[in-house]
Short mmCIF file of C-alpha atoms in Angstrom, two decimals:
data_model
loop_
_atom_site.label_atom_id
_atom_site.label_comp_id
_atom_site.label_asym_id
_atom_site.label_seq_id
_atom_site.Cartn_x
_atom_site.Cartn_y
_atom_site.Cartn_z
CA MET A 1 -79.10 3.32 18.80
CA SER A 2 -78.80 5.63 16.03
CA GLU A 3 -80.45 5.03 12.67
CA LYS A 4 -78.89 8.05 11.21
CA LEU A 5 -75.48 8.96 9.76
CA GLY A 6 -73.38 10.97 12.22
CA LEU A 7 -70.84 13.63 12.00
CA THR A 8 -68.57 15.23 14.27
CA LEU A 9 -66.04 18.18 14.21
CA ALA A 10 -63.23 18.89 16.87
CA SER A 11 -60.24 20.98 16.79
CA SER A 12 -56.76 20.78 17.99
CA ARG A 13 -57.17 24.20 19.89
CA ARG A 14 -60.00 26.53 20.67
CA GLY A 15 -59.07 29.38 18.35
CA ILE A 16 -57.13 30.45 15.48
CA ALA A 17 -54.85 33.27 14.77
CA ARG A 18 -56.07 36.17 12.65
CA HIS A 19 -53.10 35.85 10.34
CA GLY A 20 -50.62 32.95 9.94
CA GLY A 21 -52.38 30.78 12.31
CA SER A 22 -53.33 26.83 11.95
CA VAL A 23 -55.38 24.22 13.59
CA HIS A 24 -55.98 20.61 13.02
CA LEU A 25 -59.42 19.33 12.64
CA LEU A 26 -60.66 15.93 13.54
CA VAL A 27 -63.63 14.93 11.42
CA GLU A 28 -65.49 11.70 12.32
CA ALA A 29 -68.36 10.07 10.46
CA THR A 30 -70.57 7.34 12.12
CA PRO A 31 -72.50 4.86 10.06
CA PRO A 32 -76.10 4.03 11.13
CA GLU A 33 -76.40 1.23 13.30
CA GLN A 34 -78.12 -1.90 12.04
CA ARG A 35 -81.61 -2.56 13.63
CA HIS A 36 -81.37 -5.86 15.56
CA ASP A 37 -85.37 -6.18 14.66
CA ALA A 38 -84.84 -6.08 10.95
CA ARG A 39 -83.50 -8.75 8.66
CA ARG A 40 -80.24 -7.32 6.98
CA ARG A 41 -79.84 -6.89 3.46
CA PRO A 42 -78.40 -9.98 1.63
CA VAL A 43 -74.90 -10.03 0.52
CA ALA A 44 -73.31 -10.77 -2.99
CA LEU A 45 -69.79 -11.38 -3.22
CA ALA A 46 -67.97 -12.07 -6.15
CA LEU A 47 -64.42 -13.73 -5.52
CA VAL A 48 -62.06 -13.23 -8.10
CA LEU A 49 -58.94 -15.51 -7.75
CA ASP A 50 -55.71 -15.68 -9.34
CA ARG A 51 -54.82 -19.22 -10.47
CA SER A 52 -51.77 -18.24 -12.68
CA GLY A 53 -48.60 -20.46 -12.40
CA SER A 54 -47.13 -18.79 -9.41
CA MET A 55 -50.11 -19.92 -7.12
CA ALA A 56 -48.69 -23.33 -7.38
CA GLU A 57 -45.64 -22.59 -5.48
CA PRO A 58 -45.38 -24.29 -2.19
CA ALA A 59 -46.71 -22.04 0.71
CA VAL A 60 -44.05 -22.85 3.08
CA GLN A 61 -42.28 -19.23 3.15
CA LEU A 62 -46.05 -17.70 3.73
CA ALA A 63 -47.39 -20.34 6.09
CA VAL A 64 -46.86 -19.90 10.18
CA ILE A 65 -44.46 -22.20 11.41
CA GLY A 66 -46.06 -25.33 12.99
CA VAL A 67 -49.15 -25.14 10.70
CA ALA A 68 -48.25 -27.91 8.26
CA GLU A 69 -47.70 -31.55 9.82
CA PRO A 70 -43.93 -32.52 8.86
CA ASP A 71 -45.07 -35.98 7.28
CA VAL A 72 -47.68 -34.18 5.08
CA GLU A 73 -46.73 -32.69 1.52
CA THR A 74 -46.42 -28.78 1.74
CA PRO A 75 -49.69 -27.15 0.29
CA CYS A 76 -49.34 -24.69 -2.33
CA LYS A 77 -50.61 -21.22 -2.24
CA LEU A 78 -53.98 -21.79 -4.13
CA ASP A 79 -54.62 -24.78 -1.67
CA TYR A 80 -54.80 -22.14 1.12
CA VAL A 81 -57.00 -19.80 -0.94
CA LYS A 82 -59.52 -22.66 -1.75
CA GLU A 83 -59.58 -23.63 1.84
CA ALA A 84 -60.27 -20.01 2.91
CA ALA A 85 -63.01 -19.45 0.25
CA LEU A 86 -64.52 -22.82 1.51
CA ARG A 87 -64.63 -21.60 5.05
CA MET A 88 -66.07 -18.05 4.13
CA LEU A 89 -68.95 -19.93 2.34
CA GLU A 90 -69.80 -21.83 5.58
CA ARG A 91 -70.03 -18.18 7.26
CA MET A 92 -72.50 -17.19 4.80
CA PRO A 93 -76.06 -17.82 5.35
CA ASN A 94 -78.67 -19.15 2.95
CA GLY A 95 -80.05 -16.32 0.82
CA ASP A 96 -76.77 -14.55 0.33
CA ALA A 97 -75.05 -14.98 -3.23
CA VAL A 98 -71.77 -15.79 -4.44
CA ALA A 99 -69.85 -15.71 -7.91
CA LEU A 100 -66.64 -17.47 -8.52
CA ILE A 101 -64.08 -16.29 -11.00
CA THR A 102 -60.71 -17.30 -11.63
CA PHE A 103 -57.97 -15.98 -14.00
CA ASP A 104 -54.50 -16.83 -15.53
CA ASP A 105 -53.98 -15.44 -19.05
CA GLU A 106 -57.58 -16.29 -19.52
CA VAL A 107 -60.53 -15.69 -17.28
CA ARG A 108 -63.31 -18.19 -16.36
CA VAL A 109 -66.47 -17.60 -14.65
CA GLU A 110 -66.25 -20.67 -12.81
CA LYS A 111 -69.82 -19.94 -11.20
CA PRO A 112 -72.12 -16.99 -12.13
CA LEU A 113 -73.86 -15.38 -9.07
CA THR A 114 -75.60 -17.97 -7.26
CA VAL A 115 -77.96 -17.82 -4.25
CA LEU A 116 -76.72 -20.01 -1.53
CA SER A 117 -78.95 -22.80 -0.38
CA LYS A 118 -78.17 -26.43 0.81
CA SER A 119 -78.01 -27.86 -2.59
CA SER A 120 -75.86 -24.71 -4.20
CA ARG A 121 -73.34 -24.80 -1.41
CA THR A 122 -72.36 -28.47 -2.47
CA ALA A 123 -72.16 -27.37 -5.99
CA ILE A 124 -70.06 -24.19 -5.26
CA ALA A 125 -67.93 -26.39 -3.02
CA LYS A 126 -67.37 -28.68 -6.00
CA VAL A 127 -66.23 -26.00 -8.12
CA VAL A 128 -63.77 -24.61 -5.69
CA HIS A 129 -62.11 -27.93 -5.05
CA ALA A 130 -61.48 -28.25 -8.96
CA ILE A 131 -59.71 -25.20 -9.28
CA ARG A 132 -56.18 -25.65 -10.78
CA THR A 133 -53.14 -23.42 -11.61
CA GLY A 134 -52.58 -22.12 -15.04
CA GLY A 135 -50.28 -19.52 -16.84
CA SER A 136 -50.13 -15.77 -16.64
CA THR A 137 -51.97 -12.99 -15.02
CA ASN A 138 -54.81 -11.37 -16.59
CA LEU A 139 -55.95 -9.16 -13.34
CA ALA A 140 -57.95 -6.79 -15.18
CA GLY A 141 -60.01 -9.44 -16.83
CA GLY A 142 -60.74 -11.07 -13.83
CA LEU A 143 -61.80 -7.67 -12.12
CA ARG A 144 -64.01 -6.81 -14.93
CA ALA A 145 -65.58 -10.23 -14.90
CA GLY A 146 -66.42 -10.14 -11.11
CA ILE A 147 -67.81 -6.42 -11.29
CA GLN A 148 -70.09 -7.94 -14.39
CA GLN A 149 -71.52 -10.85 -12.14
CA LEU A 150 -72.70 -8.22 -9.40
CA GLN A 151 -74.23 -5.53 -11.73
CA VAL A 152 -77.62 -7.08 -12.18
CA GLY A 153 -77.86 -7.37 -8.22
CA THR A 154 -77.29 -3.75 -6.79
CA SER A 155 -81.00 -3.21 -6.00
CA THR A 156 -81.13 -6.26 -4.15
CA TYR A 157 -77.55 -6.95 -2.58
CA SER A 158 -74.81 -5.36 -0.70
CA SER A 159 -72.26 -6.13 -3.17
CA LYS A 160 -68.57 -6.79 -3.12
CA VAL A 161 -65.73 -7.96 -5.29
CA VAL A 162 -62.93 -9.63 -3.46
CA LEU A 163 -59.82 -9.72 -5.68
CA LEU A 164 -57.06 -11.91 -4.78
CA SER A 165 -53.36 -12.11 -6.71
CA ASP A 166 -50.08 -12.90 -5.71
CA GLY A 167 -47.92 -11.51 -8.74
CA LEU A 168 -47.96 -8.91 -11.29
CA ALA A 169 -50.68 -8.24 -13.75
CA ASN A 170 -48.88 -8.98 -17.27
CA VAL A 171 -51.80 -9.60 -19.69
CA GLY A 172 -54.47 -7.18 -20.82
CA GLU A 173 -54.63 -3.87 -19.20
CA VAL A 174 -51.85 -3.43 -16.37
CA ARG A 175 -51.88 0.52 -15.75
CA PRO A 176 -52.96 1.03 -12.06
CA ALA A 177 -54.78 4.59 -13.17
CA VAL A 178 -56.96 2.62 -15.54
CA LEU A 179 -57.78 -0.02 -13.45
CA GLY A 180 -58.48 2.40 -10.47
CA GLU A 181 -61.08 3.86 -12.95
CA ILE A 182 -62.63 0.62 -13.31
CA ALA A 183 -62.93 0.16 -9.60
CA ALA A 184 -63.99 3.76 -8.99
CA GLY A 185 -66.88 3.13 -11.33
CA ALA A 186 -68.13 0.03 -9.87
CA ALA A 187 -68.15 1.75 -6.37
CA HIS A 188 -70.25 4.46 -8.14
CA ASN A 189 -72.71 1.80 -8.81
CA ALA A 190 -72.69 0.45 -5.29
CA ILE A 191 -70.22 -2.36 -5.89
CA ALA A 192 -67.27 -2.24 -3.21
CA ILE A 193 -63.93 -3.60 -4.32
CA SER A 194 -61.30 -5.15 -1.64
CA THR A 195 -58.09 -6.55 -2.78
CA LEU A 196 -55.76 -9.12 -1.15
CA GLY A 197 -52.06 -9.15 -2.32
CA VAL A 198 -50.60 -12.61 -1.38
CA GLY A 199 -46.99 -12.65 -0.56
CA PRO A 200 -43.99 -10.32 -1.62
CA ASP A 201 -44.37 -10.29 -5.38
CA TYR A 202 -47.50 -8.64 -6.45
CA HIS A 203 -47.86 -4.84 -7.45
CA LEU A 204 -48.39 -2.87 -4.43
CA GLY A 205 -49.41 0.28 -6.06
CA LEU A 206 -51.99 -1.43 -8.03
CA MET A 207 -53.70 -3.52 -5.58
CA SER A 208 -53.70 -0.71 -2.98
CA HIS A 209 -54.91 1.82 -5.44
CA VAL A 210 -57.86 -0.37 -6.87
CA ALA A 211 -59.18 -0.96 -3.21
CA GLU A 212 -58.85 2.78 -2.54
CA CYS A 213 -60.83 3.67 -5.66
CA GLY A 214 -63.25 0.88 -5.10
CA ASN A 215 -64.26 1.77 -1.43
CA GLY A 216 -62.96 -1.38 -0.17
CA GLU A 217 -60.08 -2.64 2.05
CA PHE A 218 -56.63 -3.44 0.87
CA HIS A 219 -54.99 -6.48 2.72
CA HIS A 220 -51.29 -7.61 2.40
CA VAL A 221 -51.26 -11.28 3.21
CA ALA A 222 -47.94 -12.17 4.71
CA HIS A 223 -49.06 -15.52 6.32
CA LEU A 224 -51.60 -17.71 4.40
CA ASP A 225 -53.29 -18.85 7.51
CA ASP A 226 -54.73 -15.44 7.75
CA LEU A 227 -56.80 -15.85 4.69
CA LYS A 228 -59.70 -17.62 6.37
CA GLY A 229 -60.20 -14.53 8.75
CA ILE A 230 -59.51 -12.01 6.17
CA LEU A 231 -62.20 -13.59 3.91
CA ALA A 232 -64.40 -13.85 6.78
CA GLY A 233 -63.83 -10.19 7.64
CA GLU A 234 -64.58 -9.24 4.17
CA PHE A 235 -67.96 -10.92 4.43
CA LEU A 236 -69.11 -9.78 7.81
CA ASP A 237 -68.17 -5.87 6.61
CA ALA A 238 -70.32 -6.27 3.63
CA ALA A 239 -73.13 -7.72 5.89
CA ALA A 240 -72.69 -4.66 8.45
CA MET A 241 -72.75 -2.03 5.82
CA THR A 242 -75.17 0.65 6.68
CA ALA A 243 -73.59 3.87 4.65
CA ARG A 244 -72.28 3.57 1.21
CA ASN A 245 -70.38 6.09 -0.90
CA VAL A 246 -69.95 8.55 1.91
CA GLU A 247 -68.30 11.92 1.33
CA VAL A 248 -67.42 14.63 3.55
CA THR A 249 -67.62 18.36 2.07
CA LEU A 250 -65.83 21.01 4.34
CA ARG A 251 -66.58 24.52 3.64
CA VAL A 252 -64.43 27.53 5.10
CA PRO A 253 -64.11 31.04 3.99
CA ASP A 254 -62.25 32.20 1.20
CA GLN A 255 -59.43 33.29 3.33
CA VAL A 256 -58.69 29.91 4.89
CA ALA A 257 -56.36 27.36 3.27
CA VAL A 258 -57.35 23.72 3.59
CA GLY A 259 -54.39 21.20 3.52
CA SER A 260 -54.68 17.55 2.48
CA ASN A 261 -56.11 15.18 4.73
CA ILE A 262 -53.37 13.22 6.49
CA ASN A 263 -55.03 9.76 6.40
CA ARG A 264 -54.74 9.85 2.45
CA PHE A 265 -58.46 9.54 1.63
CA PRO A 266 -59.19 10.91 -1.90
CA GLN A 267 -59.77 14.48 -1.92
CA VAL A 268 -60.40 17.16 -4.43
CA ASN A 269 -60.95 21.08 -4.27
CA ILE A 270 -64.07 22.60 -4.78
CA ASP A 271 -65.52 26.25 -4.40
CA GLY A 272 -65.37 27.20 -0.76
CA GLY A 273 -63.61 24.08 0.48
CA VAL A 274 -62.87 20.52 -0.18
CA ARG A 275 -64.68 17.23 -0.71
CA ILE A 276 -63.25 14.02 0.84
CA ALA A 277 -64.45 10.49 -0.32
CA LEU A 278 -64.50 8.02 2.65
CA GLY A 279 -66.28 5.37 0.93
CA ASP A 280 -68.33 2.37 2.40
CA LEU A 281 -68.40 2.59 6.31
CA PRO A 282 -68.65 -0.70 8.14
CA ARG A 283 -67.30 1.08 11.29
CA ASN A 284 -66.69 4.86 12.50
CA CYS A 285 -64.22 6.71 10.13
CA GLU A 286 -61.97 9.73 10.89
CA PHE A 287 -59.51 11.88 9.24
CA LEU A 288 -57.54 14.78 10.20
CA ILE A 289 -56.95 17.89 8.29
CA GLU A 290 -55.18 21.22 8.80
CA LEU A 291 -56.51 24.77 8.20
CA THR A 292 -54.20 27.73 8.09
CA THR A 293 -54.78 31.53 7.80
CA PRO A 294 -52.37 32.80 4.93
CA ILE A 295 -54.73 36.07 4.70
CA GLU A 296 -55.82 38.07 7.57
CA LEU A 297 -59.36 36.99 8.69
CA ALA A 298 -62.17 39.40 9.52
CA GLY A 299 -64.50 39.01 12.27
CA VAL A 300 -64.52 37.46 15.44
CA SER A 301 -64.91 33.96 14.64
CA LEU A 302 -64.17 31.42 12.19
CA THR A 303 -66.96 28.90 10.97
CA VAL A 304 -66.33 25.52 9.52
CA GLU A 305 -69.19 23.74 8.27
CA ALA A 306 -69.26 19.70 7.28
CA ILE A 307 -71.44 17.89 5.22
CA ALA A 308 -71.45 14.17 5.14
CA GLU A 309 -73.60 12.58 2.22
CA GLY A 310 -74.02 8.87 1.39
CA SER A 311 -76.44 6.25 0.66
CA ASP A 312 -77.88 3.56 2.88
CA ALA A 313 -78.06 -0.06 2.14
CA ASN A 314 -81.20 0.30 0.13
CA GLY A 315 -80.11 3.35 -1.96
CA GLY A 316 -81.89 6.18 0.39
CA LEU A 317 -80.20 9.32 1.03
CA LEU A 318 -77.90 9.77 4.10
CA GLU A 319 -77.00 13.19 5.34
CA ALA A 320 -75.22 14.86 8.48
CA ARG A 321 -74.17 18.44 9.02
CA ALA A 322 -72.01 19.71 11.87
CA LEU A 323 -70.68 23.28 12.39
CA LEU A 324 -67.52 24.42 14.69
CA GLU A 325 -66.95 28.00 15.51
CA LEU A 326 -63.37 28.82 16.22
CA PRO A 327 -62.64 32.22 17.77
CA VAL A 328 -60.32 34.47 15.94
CA LEU A 329 -57.68 35.31 18.25
CA SER A 330 -54.69 37.58 18.96
CA ALA A 331 -51.12 35.98 19.47
CA GLU A 332 -51.42 36.69 23.03
CA ALA A 333 -54.86 35.35 23.67
CA LEU A 334 -53.96 32.26 21.28
CA ALA A 335 -51.05 31.31 23.48
CA LYS A 336 -53.59 30.86 26.29
CA ALA A 337 -56.09 28.72 24.28
CA VAL A 338 -56.88 25.13 25.29
CA VAL A 339 -55.01 22.63 23.18
CA ASP A 340 -56.50 19.00 23.05
CA GLU A 341 -53.37 17.16 23.02
CA SER A 342 -55.03 13.94 22.05
CA ILE A 343 -55.60 15.41 18.52
CA VAL A 344 -52.12 16.58 18.25
CA THR A 345 -50.88 13.10 19.08
CA ARG A 346 -53.00 11.69 16.51
CA ALA A 347 -51.71 14.30 13.97
CA THR A 348 -48.08 13.16 15.03
CA GLU A 349 -48.84 9.52 14.58
CA ARG A 350 -50.85 9.98 11.29
CA ILE A 351 -47.93 12.06 9.65
CA GLN A 352 -45.60 9.18 10.49
CA ALA A 353 -48.02 6.61 9.01
CA LYS A 354 -48.48 8.52 5.91
CA ALA A 355 -44.76 8.86 5.48
CA ASP A 356 -44.72 5.03 5.79
CA MET A 357 -47.13 4.33 2.96
CA ASP A 358 -45.77 7.24 0.86
CA ALA A 359 -42.16 5.97 1.02
CA SER A 360 -43.31 2.53 0.27
CA LEU A 361 -45.17 3.16 -2.74
CA ALA A 362 -42.32 5.46 -4.15
CA SER A 363 -39.70 2.93 -3.30
CA GLU A 364 -41.69 0.06 -5.11
CA ALA A 365 -41.70 2.11 -8.04
CA GLY A 366 -37.90 2.44 -7.84
CA ASP A 367 -37.99 6.29 -7.30
CA THR A 368 -35.79 6.81 -4.22
CA SER A 369 -35.30 10.53 -4.62
CA THR A 370 -39.27 10.83 -4.38
CA ALA A 371 -39.52 8.46 -1.49
CA LYS A 372 -36.66 10.72 0.10
CA ARG A 373 -38.45 13.75 -0.66
CA LEU A 374 -41.91 12.58 0.75
CA VAL A 375 -40.04 11.71 4.08
CA ALA A 376 -38.38 14.88 4.51
CA GLU A 377 -41.83 16.73 3.78
CA ALA A 378 -43.36 14.64 6.76
CA ARG A 379 -40.32 15.54 8.73
CA GLN A 380 -41.03 19.28 8.32
CA SER A 381 -44.79 18.66 9.02
CA ALA A 382 -43.66 17.12 12.37
CA ILE A 383 -41.49 19.84 13.26
CA ARG A 384 -44.30 22.64 12.61
CA LEU A 385 -46.40 20.69 15.15
CA SER A 386 -43.91 21.99 17.52
CA ASP A 387 -43.98 25.52 16.33
CA GLN A 388 -47.75 25.48 16.34
CA TYR A 389 -48.35 24.17 19.59
CA GLY A 390 -45.43 24.59 21.77
CA ALA A 391 -42.50 22.47 22.96
CA ALA A 392 -44.54 21.20 26.18
CA VAL A 393 -47.34 19.76 24.01
CA ALA A 394 -44.83 18.50 21.34
CA GLU A 395 -42.96 16.64 23.75
CA ARG A 396 -46.12 14.82 25.38
CA ALA A 397 -47.16 14.13 21.79
CA GLN A 398 -44.00 12.59 21.07
CA VAL A 399 -43.09 14.67 18.18
CA GLY A 400 -39.59 14.28 18.74
CA THR A 401 -39.85 10.42 18.51
CA THR A 402 -41.47 10.60 15.35
CA VAL A 403 -38.68 13.14 13.82
CA ASP A 404 -36.23 10.64 15.00
CA TYR A 405 -38.04 7.61 13.31
CA LEU A 406 -38.34 9.70 9.97
CA ASP A 407 -34.63 10.40 10.06
CA ALA A 408 -33.96 6.74 10.43
CA LEU A 409 -36.51 5.86 7.62
CA ALA A 410 -34.79 8.41 5.44
CA GLY A 411 -31.54 6.49 5.99
CA ARG A 412 -32.96 3.14 5.35
CA LEU A 413 -34.32 4.34 1.85
CA ASP A 414 -30.37 4.59 0.78
CA ALA A 415 -30.24 0.72 0.64
CA PRO A 416 -32.52 -1.42 -1.13
CA GLU A 417 -35.37 -2.86 0.82
CA THR A 418 -37.07 -6.34 0.18
CA SER A 419 -40.35 -6.10 -1.53
CA GLU A 420 -41.86 -7.82 1.91
CA THR A 421 -40.46 -5.05 3.74
CA LEU A 422 -42.16 -2.48 1.69
CA LYS A 423 -45.43 -4.19 1.71
CA ARG A 424 -45.51 -4.83 5.31
CA ARG A 425 -44.55 -1.23 6.41
CA PHE A 426 -47.34 0.12 4.03
CA ALA A 427 -50.11 -2.21 5.23
CA MET A 428 -49.40 -1.62 8.80
CA ALA A 429 -49.38 2.14 8.42
CA SER A 430 -52.29 1.88 6.11
CA MET A 431 -54.47 0.07 8.62
CA SER A 432 -53.85 2.56 11.22
CA THR A 433 -54.90 5.20 8.93
CA ARG A 434 -58.19 3.41 8.12
CA GLY A 435 -59.34 2.43 11.72
CA ARG A 436 -58.02 -1.04 11.63
CA GLY A 437 -54.89 -0.46 13.52
CA ARG A 438 -52.82 2.04 15.46
CA LEU A 439 -49.40 3.04 16.28
CA ILE A 440 -48.81 1.66 19.78
CA GLY A 441 -45.08 2.78 20.78
CA PRO A 442 -41.52 1.79 20.87
CA CYS A 443 -40.51 -1.62 19.51
CA PRO A 444 -39.19 -3.83 22.07
CA LYS A 445 -36.36 -5.15 19.73
CA CYS A 446 -35.17 -1.87 18.18
CA GLY A 447 -36.54 0.86 20.60
CA GLU A 448 -37.85 2.94 17.64
CA LYS A 449 -41.41 4.36 17.94
CA ALA A 450 -42.66 2.19 15.26
CA LEU A 451 -44.48 -0.79 16.62
CA PHE A 452 -47.91 -0.92 15.16
CA GLU A 453 -50.98 -3.15 16.31
CA ALA A 454 -53.54 -4.30 13.75
CA ASP A 455 -56.30 -6.72 12.76
CA HIS A 456 -54.97 -9.51 10.43
CA GLY A 457 -57.91 -11.99 9.78
CA GLY A 458 -59.10 -11.55 13.34
CA ARG A 459 -55.85 -11.67 15.04
CA MET A 460 -54.43 -8.33 16.56
CA VAL A 461 -50.79 -8.55 15.14
CA ARG A 462 -47.87 -6.30 16.35
CA SER A 463 -45.26 -5.41 13.72
CA CYS A 464 -42.54 -2.90 13.53
CA ASN A 465 -42.20 -0.78 10.61
CA ALA A 466 -38.59 -0.03 11.40
CA CYS A 467 -36.84 -3.48 12.26
CA GLY A 468 -39.78 -5.97 11.09
CA HIS A 469 -40.12 -7.43 14.59
CA GLU A 470 -43.49 -9.15 14.95
CA GLU A 471 -45.70 -10.46 17.69
CA ARG A 472 -48.49 -12.95 16.76
CA PRO A 473 -50.89 -14.39 18.96
#
């Protein structure tokens, strides 16, 4: 068992060309393990629930077939949300704390932050049962209220806001960039923000951006009976959190260019390298990034230094360092250098997933030309893998099938796609880049290499990002 933050560096090839070379780095951060003989830090959750009028709609289109009895009136979306909230409360032990906020055009603090006990559970459950739907969607007001409820307890609790909505924010602040800044400010103060978008009508760009800036998770809820598992998972992640606000700094010589990480983690340039924000880590987290040598390197080796920094559950400093020495090789020696094909395969899969995410966001915004440009750029990145590592390696990494998929994706962008299709595609790809899912291979229905497997509320669901084929246990 390790009680320290871990950090490892691995390269796709044991060497880099002195000029015009490239290599992919796999960087993995490992949070400290919880001590089994120590009482965990208590959790404080602020549930921020949309009670706008659309939440009163029958849930039949989002419920898995067979869930509701035929003689029973179809429950509305809010009924499923309330039931999932009650089940989550049952999972939380006494000593943890919960706040309940609801919003339509107005924001209500239904229950201020309350420590769970036998008596308080009854009172909270009564409040949950009493929630009724209302009017419009003041999402920003609900988010601010949830953060405010947790601000007094960050020194005591592992704090998280869980924001759920099924529609478009249309009251108060609605700009994703501004809401992202609010979430980032909360994350800086040790309050994570996770978001749940229910059904096909919410703003994908807004909800995913808030979660990204808030060091939390984004969930697309296509089936309401997944809600219980998703909310329970949010609590379990908060309870397991041992590393917060983790950032990885990569430092390289001035002659080396650092690309953007393929996993879409927030990244900024700094003197001598880049800094990448991984956020809070309930589990291991990895990313891929490319180094190139546009200017001739001096010396016999390239040194890459990685520094991971964050804080533990009690606010103490966490730090880890890793060094990687890459020989600087001639073209002849580079051709003989050992290639780690598993990293090339990962790069291929991440390029495809990133294209799915980028194209979905651009398409939702109505910008088809940008969506097609981003897919074309991903296609060129995949083709470069063949040039960098050779045809044999590229074939085993299935670069060609990824190029075929991207060509087909570009063609699909010519016709309007449903909101549900865009959100499902984004969600499955996003989970694969965040360690909650993976691209597993060709779809049994359409044959394209687009079948993802990911954890949806405790269920391992398979879904094809090409044809929409889905397999649920």
